[in-house]
Amino acid sequence: MSENINKHETFTQAEYMVMKDDLLRPIEKVGKAGKIWIAFLVAVLLAGVVAYIIQETKSKYVTTSLRDYTMWGIYISNFLFMVAIGLVGVLMSAILKLTNFEWYRPLSRIAEVIAIGAIMFGGISIVVAMGRPDRLLNLLLHGRIQSPIIWDVIGITTDLTACIILLFIPLIPSLVTCKNHLKNLPKWQLKMYNMLSFGWQGTPEQWQILKKTMKTLTALVIPLGVLICTITAWLFATTLRAEWDSTNFGAYFVSNAFLLSVAVMTFATFVFRKAYNLEKYLTEMHFDKLGQAMVLMALIHGYFNINEYLIPAYKMSGLHENTLLNLFVGKEAGFYWSVVIFGIIVPFLLPLFPKMRKPLPLFIISIVVLIAGWFRLYLIVIPGLLHPYLPIQDVPASWTHYFPSAVEMTVVAATFAGVLLVVTLFSRYFPIISVWEVAEGELEGKEEIFNYK
Amino acid sequence: MEKENNNSSRRNFLKLGALGGIALAGTAIASAVTDESTKATGKKVKVLTADGKLVEIDSSLVDHHAANDDYSKEEIRQGIEGKKFIRVIDLGKCANERKCITGCQKAHNILAPVEYIKVKKMQNSPLESPYWFPTMCYHCDNPPCTKVCPVDATFKRSDGIVAMDYDRCIGCKFCIAACPYSARTFNFGRPEQVKFSEEHKNDTSDPNHCSTPYAQEGTVAKCDFCTDRSAQGLLPACVVECPNGAIYHGDELEDVVTNGEDTVRLKKLLADRAGYRQFEELGTKPRVYYLPPVKRDFPFEDATEAQNTKE
Amino acid sequence: MKKYNYFLITCISILFSITTASAQDKVAKIALTFETVDSLHVCKAFVTSEGQPVVELPVKLSVKRLFTKLPIGDAIATDSTGVATFEFPNDIPSKDGKLTIFASIVEDENYMDTEVSGEVKWGQIVVSDNSNVDERSFSAGRDRAPIYFIAISLLIIGLIWGTLLYAVLQVFKIKRLGKLEEIKE
């Protein structure tokens, strides 16, 4: 059977074997560092579960910092962050694929897995924030189509399904490669590959169906991803609160998502490159291109950021005055300007220099951008809540400010651990780089993949 | 989609049946009560006379409207037939006595710092005079909160009241985010409140007792215009408790509002005293009007102590 | 002796106030009649006490409302024949046109508080319009969303899930082709 695999490919056996070896090695052996990493992630995840149980059994008044005015806290801003990085699947696999930017090839599967993990734990982040999670079924039984939350629920489920299908379909040929190439794996794993490969033989008809379906799905997932991101923006823009009552919100959130997607892609690419020794496949060229993408996305997001903050500041309407002054020169000024500098100016300015587009510098920049991006979403949600139309008066001190409690921070950390765990575990059971897509790139004479220094 | 149609047609049929039944019952009870020679039922009810006196009379003398004394789910959603509750607050009469706040808290068995009605010190601009501003849920005619509720736990009734179904609320707090008047509160399960609610579950001793319970833990609560009291022709707790009679409550269809002592025609009051609605430009169409403090009954006095300092 | 003087004076004052108070014990009866004269609604309250008409006695007119009674105009004193004539406005809203009108004597020095009521169809019929909850809107319940919105939402959801379903079906097609290929070999 294994000879049949190469029936329809025409490059040298030697080259292909080297590629397979490199890309399938992480599945074969898990080193000590790998094991420690997984154990650490599981520990953080469990800590989050324990924290959540504590939150639900003891009163939320005591375990969280949520109060009547700041009733949405870091759970919601974390949800926004997860949905934003969930757009990485759209960006990397879909947009690049359809616009014939060949350097997507090794990145697409990484992007899809991150997207799936992020959307899953974004949904979990929202459920954690619910007051009565035991009534989750009410969303189905009594859901109102007019509610933006229902749009969000429908959108997230749809996006998750679409990403899973979009991850799985290109995986089919790789599964057969795994099944044939990796002989000394536990029986159940080989059986799983066999089952999931759906009788893939590599015939021309099958390839045709596969390619066509992939093309349809990638075309679908672009408006779907953008729609999901816009719907999360509409959770805020459909309210009358002055800070959220902005026509710019949809574009602001989507451009933020694209910027964070590039950042998280860079982050993941660097980690996989180093951890699995994939320098030949995740080359410096990829970082160069990612750096350029980051400049573009930072520019676009900076544009919407200016529209969102500078123009209301110009008018300084009484409705926005308190919040804006607070952000620009008041209590949150340090916060706000750090986010602008590290979240927009740094990813725009630094990668303009070729030296900054090397793997390590770009990796550091991407970490900075991700942190700033998380806080940007925090600054959208919480300061607005502290400046309602009617003044906050005569309330206990804890109602007038918000700082996340230990329980909240643990749960949020657990969602991060969850995403990382999903990605790590996937990369240990399935090839994280699409073997056939890379080979296909090589096959069709796309020199770009390997000749760049 | 078919199931939705079946459900809605079944629901419509049930609604029609329930409405018909209630209308019949209502007319029967109403005709029985307006007859001069009614039989005393022996059950005593506390009512407020026109001069603000609290008396206990036989319940047969009180015109029971469509609602029964204990609410069923269908009725909460339908609303009291033929009424459209409305409120007018005279800002010239509010002196920050906070009796409305404490009265409401006692009537609903809630503890400070939870307040369905809040009194805020407002000053629109430096040259204008400050004034005390009682604010509560305005039961808007274009409610931003009911738009965003994902499970229909908060809804607008035909009698004008925006009601809460505590059994369905999933605690997403979107309605709190959507309300521009900060009218809603959330039950985070504050330990003292949880204990108090448990102890006073069946406590109806307060003279202004309103049978709408405090929200369950993890759900949203707000002013409900003391729905069950309004159904019996009893004024809400805050209206009764205000020593200055600043809150006028009534039925828009009857064109009458009263603060317990003075009963006036609504349209005339609003026209004469230039009634306005808060944040009219937001388009929420609130059902609470304010009378500007043009001729104050007494000068503005600042608050002398901070309230709700205990966590 | 002086002590007893004070005691006596107090006793007499108390007795006096009691007698004057019980002087209020006079019972007055009101007979309420309704007439319509030239499209004007007129209420006549005929006050008698111990068979004799009472003159110069203020009578208050009010109409029953949900929470309380709405006073109509000011108190009008009975004329020489013991009748107080009220003009009743014709714009008092009522659900079915029926109004319960009260004529009362309140806090008069000579007579006890009395009240009498009568029902008359002088109300302006006002029908409560439930259009605000019945009409389709974004604020309405689940079954009353705007039709265009339901249609568009279902269309978008249908298209997207249709495509996903198509993709899944294609995977099964691959499986079928694979089986065929296996049989061939």
PDB file of N, CA, C and O in Angstrom, chain A residues 4 7 140-146 151 154 158 161-162 165 169 172 198-201 203 205-206 209-210 212-213 216-217 220 224, chain C residues 137-142 144-146 149-150 153 156-157 160-161 163-164 166-168 170-175 177-179 181-182 185:
ATOM      1  N   ASN A   4       1.789   2.862  -3.234  1.00  0.00           N
ATOM      2  CA  ASN A   4       0.754   3.589  -3.966  1.00  0.00           C
ATOM      3  C   ASN A   4       0.767   5.075  -3.665  1.00  0.00           C
ATOM      4  O   ASN A   4       0.325   5.871  -4.463  1.00  0.00           O
ATOM      5  N   LYS A   7       2.455   7.070  -6.154  1.00  0.00           N
ATOM      6  CA  LYS A   7       2.074   6.811  -7.536  1.00  0.00           C
ATOM      7  C   LYS A   7       1.854   8.105  -8.303  1.00  0.00           C
ATOM      8  O   LYS A   7       2.147   8.190  -9.472  1.00  0.00           O
ATOM      9  N   LEU A 140     -31.141  28.182  23.390  1.00  0.00           N
ATOM     10  CA  LEU A 140     -31.731  27.450  22.282  1.00  0.00           C
ATOM     11  C   LEU A 140     -33.252  27.483  22.355  1.00  0.00           C
ATOM     12  O   LEU A 140     -33.934  27.684  21.359  1.00  0.00           O
ATOM     13  N   LEU A 141     -33.781  27.266  23.604  1.00  0.00           N
ATOM     14  CA  LEU A 141     -35.223  27.124  23.745  1.00  0.00           C
ATOM     15  C   LEU A 141     -35.947  28.448  23.548  1.00  0.00           C
ATOM     16  O   LEU A 141     -37.035  28.501  22.998  1.00  0.00           O
ATOM     17  N   HIS A 142     -35.348  29.525  24.077  1.00  0.00           N
ATOM     18  CA  HIS A 142     -36.072  30.797  24.061  1.00  0.00           C
ATOM     19  C   HIS A 142     -35.297  31.881  23.330  1.00  0.00           C
ATOM     20  O   HIS A 142     -35.566  33.049  23.523  1.00  0.00           O
ATOM     21  N   GLY A 143     -34.328  31.500  22.526  1.00  0.00           N
ATOM     22  CA  GLY A 143     -33.466  32.502  21.920  1.00  0.00           C
ATOM     23  C   GLY A 143     -34.217  33.491  21.057  1.00  0.00           C
ATOM     24  O   GLY A 143     -35.122  33.126  20.314  1.00  0.00           O
ATOM     25  N   ARG A 144     -33.840  34.760  21.145  1.00  0.00           N
ATOM     26  CA  ARG A 144     -34.433  35.794  20.314  1.00  0.00           C
ATOM     27  C   ARG A 144     -33.470  36.135  19.205  1.00  0.00           C
ATOM     28  O   ARG A 144     -32.334  36.516  19.455  1.00  0.00           O
ATOM     29  N   ILE A 145     -33.962  36.049  17.965  1.00  0.00           N
ATOM     30  CA  ILE A 145     -33.090  36.307  16.824  1.00  0.00           C
ATOM     31  C   ILE A 145     -32.686  37.775  16.782  1.00  0.00           C
ATOM     32  O   ILE A 145     -31.719  38.153  16.124  1.00  0.00           O
ATOM     33  N   GLN A 146     -33.431  38.632  17.531  1.00  0.00           N
ATOM     34  CA  GLN A 146     -33.093  40.058  17.482  1.00  0.00           C
ATOM     35  C   GLN A 146     -31.904  40.403  18.366  1.00  0.00           C
ATOM     36  O   GLN A 146     -31.410  41.516  18.342  1.00  0.00           O
ATOM     37  N   TRP A 151     -26.860  36.270  17.816  1.00  0.00           N
ATOM     38  CA  TRP A 151     -26.041  36.331  16.595  1.00  0.00           C
ATOM     39  C   TRP A 151     -24.648  35.784  16.886  1.00  0.00           C
ATOM     40  O   TRP A 151     -24.067  35.040  16.101  1.00  0.00           O
ATOM     41  N   ILE A 154     -24.727  31.920  17.347  1.00  0.00           N
ATOM     42  CA  ILE A 154     -24.826  31.269  16.044  1.00  0.00           C
ATOM     43  C   ILE A 154     -23.513  31.420  15.289  1.00  0.00           C
ATOM     44  O   ILE A 154     -22.971  30.469  14.729  1.00  0.00           O
ATOM     45  N   THR A 158     -20.966  28.443  14.141  1.00  0.00           N
ATOM     46  CA  THR A 158     -20.726  28.273  12.709  1.00  0.00           C
ATOM     47  C   THR A 158     -19.246  28.382  12.387  1.00  0.00           C
ATOM     48  O   THR A 158     -18.684  27.569  11.644  1.00  0.00           O
ATOM     49  N   THR A 161     -17.319  25.303  13.542  1.00  0.00           N
ATOM     50  CA  THR A 161     -17.551  24.186  12.635  1.00  0.00           C
ATOM     51  C   THR A 161     -16.790  24.374  11.335  1.00  0.00           C
ATOM     52  O   THR A 161     -16.112  23.452  10.845  1.00  0.00           O
ATOM     53  N   ALA A 162     -16.881  25.583  10.780  1.00  0.00           N
ATOM     54  CA  ALA A 162     -16.212  25.836   9.508  1.00  0.00           C
ATOM     55  C   ALA A 162     -14.711  25.651   9.638  1.00  0.00           C
ATOM     56  O   ALA A 162     -14.064  25.050   8.779  1.00  0.00           O
ATOM     57  N   ILE A 165     -13.836  21.933   9.879  1.00  0.00           N
ATOM     58  CA  ILE A 165     -13.905  21.295   8.569  1.00  0.00           C
ATOM     59  C   ILE A 165     -12.746  21.742   7.703  1.00  0.00           C
ATOM     60  O   ILE A 165     -12.102  20.948   7.012  1.00  0.00           O
ATOM     61  N   ILE A 169     -10.172  18.877   6.206  1.00  0.00           N
ATOM     62  CA  ILE A 169     -10.140  18.419   4.819  1.00  0.00           C
ATOM     63  C   ILE A 169      -8.723  18.380   4.225  1.00  0.00           C
ATOM     64  O   ILE A 169      -8.321  17.369   3.655  1.00  0.00           O
ATOM     65  N   ILE A 172      -6.547  15.336   5.338  1.00  0.00           N
ATOM     66  CA  ILE A 172      -6.783  13.953   4.914  1.00  0.00           C
ATOM     67  C   ILE A 172      -5.560  13.329   4.233  1.00  0.00           C
ATOM     68  O   ILE A 172      -5.118  12.241   4.632  1.00  0.00           O
ATOM     69  N   PHE A 198     -10.490   8.621   5.682  1.00  0.00           N
ATOM     70  CA  PHE A 198     -11.650   8.477   4.801  1.00  0.00           C
ATOM     71  C   PHE A 198     -11.320   7.821   3.467  1.00  0.00           C
ATOM     72  O   PHE A 198     -11.780   8.242   2.413  1.00  0.00           O
ATOM     73  N   GLY A 199     -10.519   6.793   3.547  1.00  0.00           N
ATOM     74  CA  GLY A 199     -10.246   6.032   2.326  1.00  0.00           C
ATOM     75  C   GLY A 199      -9.512   6.828   1.266  1.00  0.00           C
ATOM     76  O   GLY A 199      -9.773   6.671   0.071  1.00  0.00           O
ATOM     77  N   TRP A 200      -8.593   7.661   1.694  1.00  0.00           N
ATOM     78  CA  TRP A 200      -7.869   8.489   0.743  1.00  0.00           C
ATOM     79  C   TRP A 200      -6.847   7.648  -0.033  1.00  0.00           C
ATOM     80  O   TRP A 200      -6.061   6.954   0.545  1.00  0.00           O
ATOM     81  N   GLN A 201      -6.937   7.720  -1.338  1.00  0.00           N
ATOM     82  CA  GLN A 201      -6.007   6.957  -2.156  1.00  0.00           C
ATOM     83  C   GLN A 201      -5.091   7.859  -2.960  1.00  0.00           C
ATOM     84  O   GLN A 201      -4.133   7.407  -3.547  1.00  0.00           O
ATOM     85  N   THR A 203      -6.118   9.449  -5.642  1.00  0.00           N
ATOM     86  CA  THR A 203      -6.477   9.395  -7.058  1.00  0.00           C
ATOM     87  C   THR A 203      -6.769  10.800  -7.568  1.00  0.00           C
ATOM     88  O   THR A 203      -7.116  11.687  -6.799  1.00  0.00           O
ATOM     89  N   GLU A 205      -9.330  11.912  -9.122  1.00  0.00           N
ATOM     90  CA  GLU A 205     -10.687  12.355  -8.810  1.00  0.00           C
ATOM     91  C   GLU A 205     -10.762  12.880  -7.396  1.00  0.00           C
ATOM     92  O   GLU A 205     -11.376  13.913  -7.118  1.00  0.00           O
ATOM     93  N   GLN A 206     -10.139  12.121  -6.468  1.00  0.00           N
ATOM     94  CA  GLN A 206     -10.184  12.539  -5.077  1.00  0.00           C
ATOM     95  C   GLN A 206      -9.484  13.886  -4.894  1.00  0.00           C
ATOM     96  O   GLN A 206      -9.975  14.756  -4.180  1.00  0.00           O
ATOM     97  N   ILE A 209     -11.774  16.624  -6.055  1.00  0.00           N
ATOM     98  CA  ILE A 209     -12.825  16.955  -5.081  1.00  0.00           C
ATOM     99  C   ILE A 209     -12.238  17.726  -3.914  1.00  0.00           C
ATOM    100  O   ILE A 209     -12.799  18.733  -3.435  1.00  0.00           O
ATOM    101  N   LEU A 210     -11.086  17.230  -3.450  1.00  0.00           N
ATOM    102  CA  LEU A 210     -10.455  17.854  -2.295  1.00  0.00           C
ATOM    103  C   LEU A 210     -10.143  19.310  -2.575  1.00  0.00           C
ATOM    104  O   LEU A 210     -10.474  20.203  -1.786  1.00  0.00           O
ATOM    105  N   LYS A 212     -11.332  21.296  -4.854  1.00  0.00           N
ATOM    106  CA  LYS A 212     -12.511  22.138  -5.086  1.00  0.00           C
ATOM    107  C   LYS A 212     -13.196  22.487  -3.767  1.00  0.00           C
ATOM    108  O   LYS A 212     -13.562  23.643  -3.517  1.00  0.00           O
ATOM    109  N   THR A 213     -13.344  21.469  -2.902  1.00  0.00           N
ATOM    110  CA  THR A 213     -13.995  21.720  -1.613  1.00  0.00           C
ATOM    111  C   THR A 213     -13.198  22.715  -0.796  1.00  0.00           C
ATOM    112  O   THR A 213     -13.755  23.622  -0.166  1.00  0.00           O
ATOM    113  N   THR A 216     -13.823  26.194  -2.075  1.00  0.00           N
ATOM    114  CA  THR A 216     -15.127  26.719  -1.652  1.00  0.00           C
ATOM    115  C   THR A 216     -15.094  27.139  -0.188  1.00  0.00           C
ATOM    116  O   THR A 216     -15.557  28.213   0.188  1.00  0.00           O
ATOM    117  N   LEU A 217     -14.518  26.260   0.636  1.00  0.00           N
ATOM    118  CA  LEU A 217     -14.516  26.560   2.070  1.00  0.00           C
ATOM    119  C   LEU A 217     -13.678  27.776   2.396  1.00  0.00           C
ATOM    120  O   LEU A 217     -14.059  28.592   3.230  1.00  0.00           O
ATOM    121  N   LEU A 220     -15.609  30.688   1.661  1.00  0.00           N
ATOM    122  CA  LEU A 220     -16.677  30.906   2.637  1.00  0.00           C
ATOM    123  C   LEU A 220     -16.144  31.499   3.924  1.00  0.00           C
ATOM    124  O   LEU A 220     -16.748  32.380   4.532  1.00  0.00           O
ATOM    125  N   LEU A 224     -17.164  34.765   6.672  1.00  0.00           N
ATOM    126  CA  LEU A 224     -17.614  34.233   7.951  1.00  0.00           C
ATOM    127  C   LEU A 224     -16.761  34.768   9.090  1.00  0.00           C
ATOM    128  O   LEU A 224     -17.263  35.248  10.103  1.00  0.00           O
TER     129      LEU A 224
ATOM    130  N   SER C 137     -41.021  44.225  16.038  1.00  0.00           N
ATOM    131  CA  SER C 137     -39.929  45.187  16.207  1.00  0.00           C
ATOM    132  C   SER C 137     -38.746  44.462  16.821  1.00  0.00           C
ATOM    133  O   SER C 137     -38.841  43.311  17.213  1.00  0.00           O
ATOM    134  N   PHE C 138     -37.638  45.182  16.931  1.00  0.00           N
ATOM    135  CA  PHE C 138     -36.462  44.606  17.559  1.00  0.00           C
ATOM    136  C   PHE C 138     -36.652  44.433  19.056  1.00  0.00           C
ATOM    137  O   PHE C 138     -35.993  43.619  19.666  1.00  0.00           O
ATOM    138  N   SER C 139     -37.545  45.262  19.658  1.00  0.00           N
ATOM    139  CA  SER C 139     -37.726  45.149  21.109  1.00  0.00           C
ATOM    140  C   SER C 139     -38.717  44.068  21.469  1.00  0.00           C
ATOM    141  O   SER C 139     -38.869  43.737  22.628  1.00  0.00           O
ATOM    142  N   ALA C 140     -39.411  43.527  20.489  1.00  0.00           N
ATOM    143  CA  ALA C 140     -40.509  42.622  20.805  1.00  0.00           C
ATOM    144  C   ALA C 140     -39.990  41.238  21.146  1.00  0.00           C
ATOM    145  O   ALA C 140     -38.800  40.982  21.134  1.00  0.00           O
ATOM    146  N   GLY C 141     -40.925  40.345  21.429  1.00  0.00           N
ATOM    147  CA  GLY C 141     -40.559  38.994  21.819  1.00  0.00           C
ATOM    148  C   GLY C 141     -40.014  38.207  20.651  1.00  0.00           C
ATOM    149  O   GLY C 141     -39.899  38.690  19.526  1.00  0.00           O
ATOM    150  N   ARG C 142     -39.696  36.960  20.944  1.00  0.00           N
ATOM    151  CA  ARG C 142     -39.051  36.114  19.963  1.00  0.00           C
ATOM    152  C   ARG C 142     -39.915  35.898  18.731  1.00  0.00           C
ATOM    153  O   ARG C 142     -39.420  35.857  17.608  1.00  0.00           O
ATOM    154  N   ARG C 144     -42.014  37.900  17.452  1.00  0.00           N
ATOM    155  CA  ARG C 144     -42.440  39.108  16.750  1.00  0.00           C
ATOM    156  C   ARG C 144     -41.247  39.907  16.249  1.00  0.00           C
ATOM    157  O   ARG C 144     -41.215  41.123  16.364  1.00  0.00           O
ATOM    158  N   ALA C 145     -40.268  39.197  15.742  1.00  0.00           N
ATOM    159  CA  ALA C 145     -39.163  39.917  15.114  1.00  0.00           C
ATOM    160  C   ALA C 145     -39.621  40.414  13.753  1.00  0.00           C
ATOM    161  O   ALA C 145     -40.526  39.845  13.154  1.00  0.00           O
ATOM    162  N   PRO C 146     -39.003  41.495  13.253  1.00  0.00           N
ATOM    163  CA  PRO C 146     -39.397  41.974  11.935  1.00  0.00           C
ATOM    164  C   PRO C 146     -39.201  40.885  10.881  1.00  0.00           C
ATOM    165  O   PRO C 146     -38.214  40.171  10.921  1.00  0.00           O
ATOM    166  N   PHE C 149     -36.073  40.756   8.854  1.00  0.00           N
ATOM    167  CA  PHE C 149     -34.891  40.371   9.620  1.00  0.00           C
ATOM    168  C   PHE C 149     -34.798  38.859   9.751  1.00  0.00           C
ATOM    169  O   PHE C 149     -33.733  38.266   9.586  1.00  0.00           O
ATOM    170  N   ILE C 150     -35.960  38.247  10.035  1.00  0.00           N
ATOM    171  CA  ILE C 150     -35.975  36.794  10.134  1.00  0.00           C
ATOM    172  C   ILE C 150     -35.557  36.185   8.803  1.00  0.00           C
ATOM    173  O   ILE C 150     -34.736  35.266   8.735  1.00  0.00           O
ATOM    174  N   SER C 153     -31.787  36.715   8.092  1.00  0.00           N
ATOM    175  CA  SER C 153     -30.949  35.895   8.976  1.00  0.00           C
ATOM    176  C   SER C 153     -30.978  34.443   8.553  1.00  0.00           C
ATOM    177  O   SER C 153     -29.935  33.793   8.437  1.00  0.00           O
ATOM    178  N   ILE C 156     -28.926  33.886   5.380  1.00  0.00           N
ATOM    179  CA  ILE C 156     -27.471  33.854   5.581  1.00  0.00           C
ATOM    180  C   ILE C 156     -27.053  32.568   6.274  1.00  0.00           C
ATOM    181  O   ILE C 156     -26.119  31.887   5.853  1.00  0.00           O
ATOM    182  N   ILE C 157     -27.779  32.228   7.360  1.00  0.00           N
ATOM    183  CA  ILE C 157     -27.425  31.011   8.094  1.00  0.00           C
ATOM    184  C   ILE C 157     -27.555  29.797   7.183  1.00  0.00           C
ATOM    185  O   ILE C 157     -26.693  28.916   7.160  1.00  0.00           O
ATOM    186  N   ILE C 160     -24.636  29.564   4.655  1.00  0.00           N
ATOM    187  CA  ILE C 160     -23.358  29.163   5.241  1.00  0.00           C
ATOM    188  C   ILE C 160     -23.382  27.693   5.642  1.00  0.00           C
ATOM    189  O   ILE C 160     -22.484  26.920   5.299  1.00  0.00           O
ATOM    190  N   TRP C 161     -24.421  27.298   6.372  1.00  0.00           N
ATOM    191  CA  TRP C 161     -24.466  25.906   6.795  1.00  0.00           C
ATOM    192  C   TRP C 161     -24.676  24.970   5.614  1.00  0.00           C
ATOM    193  O   TRP C 161     -24.221  23.817   5.620  1.00  0.00           O
ATOM    194  N   THR C 163     -23.261  25.380   2.723  1.00  0.00           N
ATOM    195  CA  THR C 163     -21.913  25.159   2.186  1.00  0.00           C
ATOM    196  C   THR C 163     -21.134  24.184   3.056  1.00  0.00           C
ATOM    197  O   THR C 163     -20.423  23.301   2.550  1.00  0.00           O
ATOM    198  N   LEU C 164     -21.269  24.323   4.376  1.00  0.00           N
ATOM    199  CA  LEU C 164     -20.538  23.411   5.258  1.00  0.00           C
ATOM    200  C   LEU C 164     -21.021  21.976   5.059  1.00  0.00           C
ATOM    201  O   LEU C 164     -20.231  21.029   5.033  1.00  0.00           O
ATOM    202  N   TYR C 166     -22.289  20.779   2.373  1.00  0.00           N
ATOM    203  CA  TYR C 166     -21.739  20.354   1.086  1.00  0.00           C
ATOM    204  C   TYR C 166     -20.324  19.839   1.257  1.00  0.00           C
ATOM    205  O   TYR C 166     -19.957  18.784   0.735  1.00  0.00           O
ATOM    206  N   ALA C 167     -19.515  20.568   2.049  1.00  0.00           N
ATOM    207  CA  ALA C 167     -18.131  20.144   2.257  1.00  0.00           C
ATOM    208  C   ALA C 167     -18.082  18.772   2.917  1.00  0.00           C
ATOM    209  O   ALA C 167     -17.301  17.902   2.536  1.00  0.00           O
ATOM    210  N   VAL C 168     -18.951  18.576   3.919  1.00  0.00           N
ATOM    211  CA  VAL C 168     -18.953  17.283   4.605  1.00  0.00           C
ATOM    212  C   VAL C 168     -19.364  16.171   3.648  1.00  0.00           C
ATOM    213  O   VAL C 168     -18.782  15.083   3.633  1.00  0.00           O
ATOM    214  N   GLN C 170     -18.891  16.119   0.528  1.00  0.00           N
ATOM    215  CA  GLN C 170     -17.776  15.862  -0.385  1.00  0.00           C
ATOM    216  C   GLN C 170     -16.757  14.918   0.247  1.00  0.00           C
ATOM    217  O   GLN C 170     -16.155  14.093  -0.435  1.00  0.00           O
ATOM    218  N   VAL C 171     -16.563  15.032   1.551  1.00  0.00           N
ATOM    219  CA  VAL C 171     -15.618  14.129   2.220  1.00  0.00           C
ATOM    220  C   VAL C 171     -16.109  12.697   2.101  1.00  0.00           C
ATOM    221  O   VAL C 171     -15.336  11.773   1.851  1.00  0.00           O
ATOM    222  N   PHE C 172     -17.423  12.524   2.279  1.00  0.00           N
ATOM    223  CA  PHE C 172     -17.948  11.164   2.135  1.00  0.00           C
ATOM    224  C   PHE C 172     -17.825  10.662   0.711  1.00  0.00           C
ATOM    225  O   PHE C 172     -17.662   9.472   0.463  1.00  0.00           O
ATOM    226  N   LYS C 173     -17.899  11.608  -0.226  1.00  0.00           N
ATOM    227  CA  LYS C 173     -17.700  11.233  -1.626  1.00  0.00           C
ATOM    228  C   LYS C 173     -16.281  10.707  -1.831  1.00  0.00           C
ATOM    229  O   LYS C 173     -16.067   9.712  -2.535  1.00  0.00           O
ATOM    230  N   ILE C 174     -15.331  11.385  -1.180  1.00  0.00           N
ATOM    231  CA  ILE C 174     -13.944  10.917  -1.253  1.00  0.00           C
ATOM    232  C   ILE C 174     -13.851   9.502  -0.719  1.00  0.00           C
ATOM    233  O   ILE C 174     -13.155   8.635  -1.274  1.00  0.00           O
ATOM    234  N   LYS C 175     -14.559   9.264   0.373  1.00  0.00           N
ATOM    235  CA  LYS C 175     -14.520   7.926   0.969  1.00  0.00           C
ATOM    236  C   LYS C 175     -15.037   6.893  -0.028  1.00  0.00           C
ATOM    237  O   LYS C 175     -14.446   5.821  -0.200  1.00  0.00           O
ATOM    238  N   LEU C 177     -15.142   7.106  -3.304  1.00  0.00           N
ATOM    239  CA  LEU C 177     -14.175   6.935  -4.389  1.00  0.00           C
ATOM    240  C   LEU C 177     -13.012   6.081  -3.938  1.00  0.00           C
ATOM    241  O   LEU C 177     -12.491   5.264  -4.687  1.00  0.00           O
ATOM    242  N   GLY C 178     -12.605   6.277  -2.672  1.00  0.00           N
ATOM    243  CA  GLY C 178     -11.500   5.483  -2.158  1.00  0.00           C
ATOM    244  C   GLY C 178     -11.845   4.012  -2.141  1.00  0.00           C
ATOM    245  O   GLY C 178     -11.025   3.169  -2.507  1.00  0.00           O
ATOM    246  N   LYS C 179     -13.087   3.714  -1.730  1.00  0.00           N
ATOM    247  CA  LYS C 179     -13.498   2.310  -1.681  1.00  0.00           C
ATOM    248  C   LYS C 179     -13.461   1.705  -3.072  1.00  0.00           C
ATOM    249  O   LYS C 179     -13.020   0.575  -3.261  1.00  0.00           O
ATOM    250  N   GLU C 181     -11.653   2.640  -5.584  1.00  0.00           N
ATOM    251  CA  GLU C 181     -10.256   2.477  -5.992  1.00  0.00           C
ATOM    252  C   GLU C 181      -9.673   1.225  -5.360  1.00  0.00           C
ATOM    253  O   GLU C 181      -8.925   0.476  -5.992  1.00  0.00           O
ATOM    254  N   GLU C 182     -10.055   1.003  -4.099  1.00  0.00           N
ATOM    255  CA  GLU C 182      -9.531  -0.176  -3.402  1.00  0.00           C
ATOM    256  C   GLU C 182     -10.010  -1.435  -4.079  1.00  0.00           C
ATOM    257  O   GLU C 182      -9.259  -2.389  -4.247  1.00  0.00           O
ATOM    258  N   GLU C 185      -8.106  -2.244  -7.187  1.00  0.00           N
ATOM    259  CA  GLU C 185      -6.728  -2.768  -7.102  1.00  0.00           C
ATOM    260  C   GLU C 185      -6.590  -4.172  -6.552  1.00  0.00           C
ATOM    261  O   GLU C 185      -7.430  -4.829  -6.154  1.00  0.00           O
TER     262      GLU C 185
END
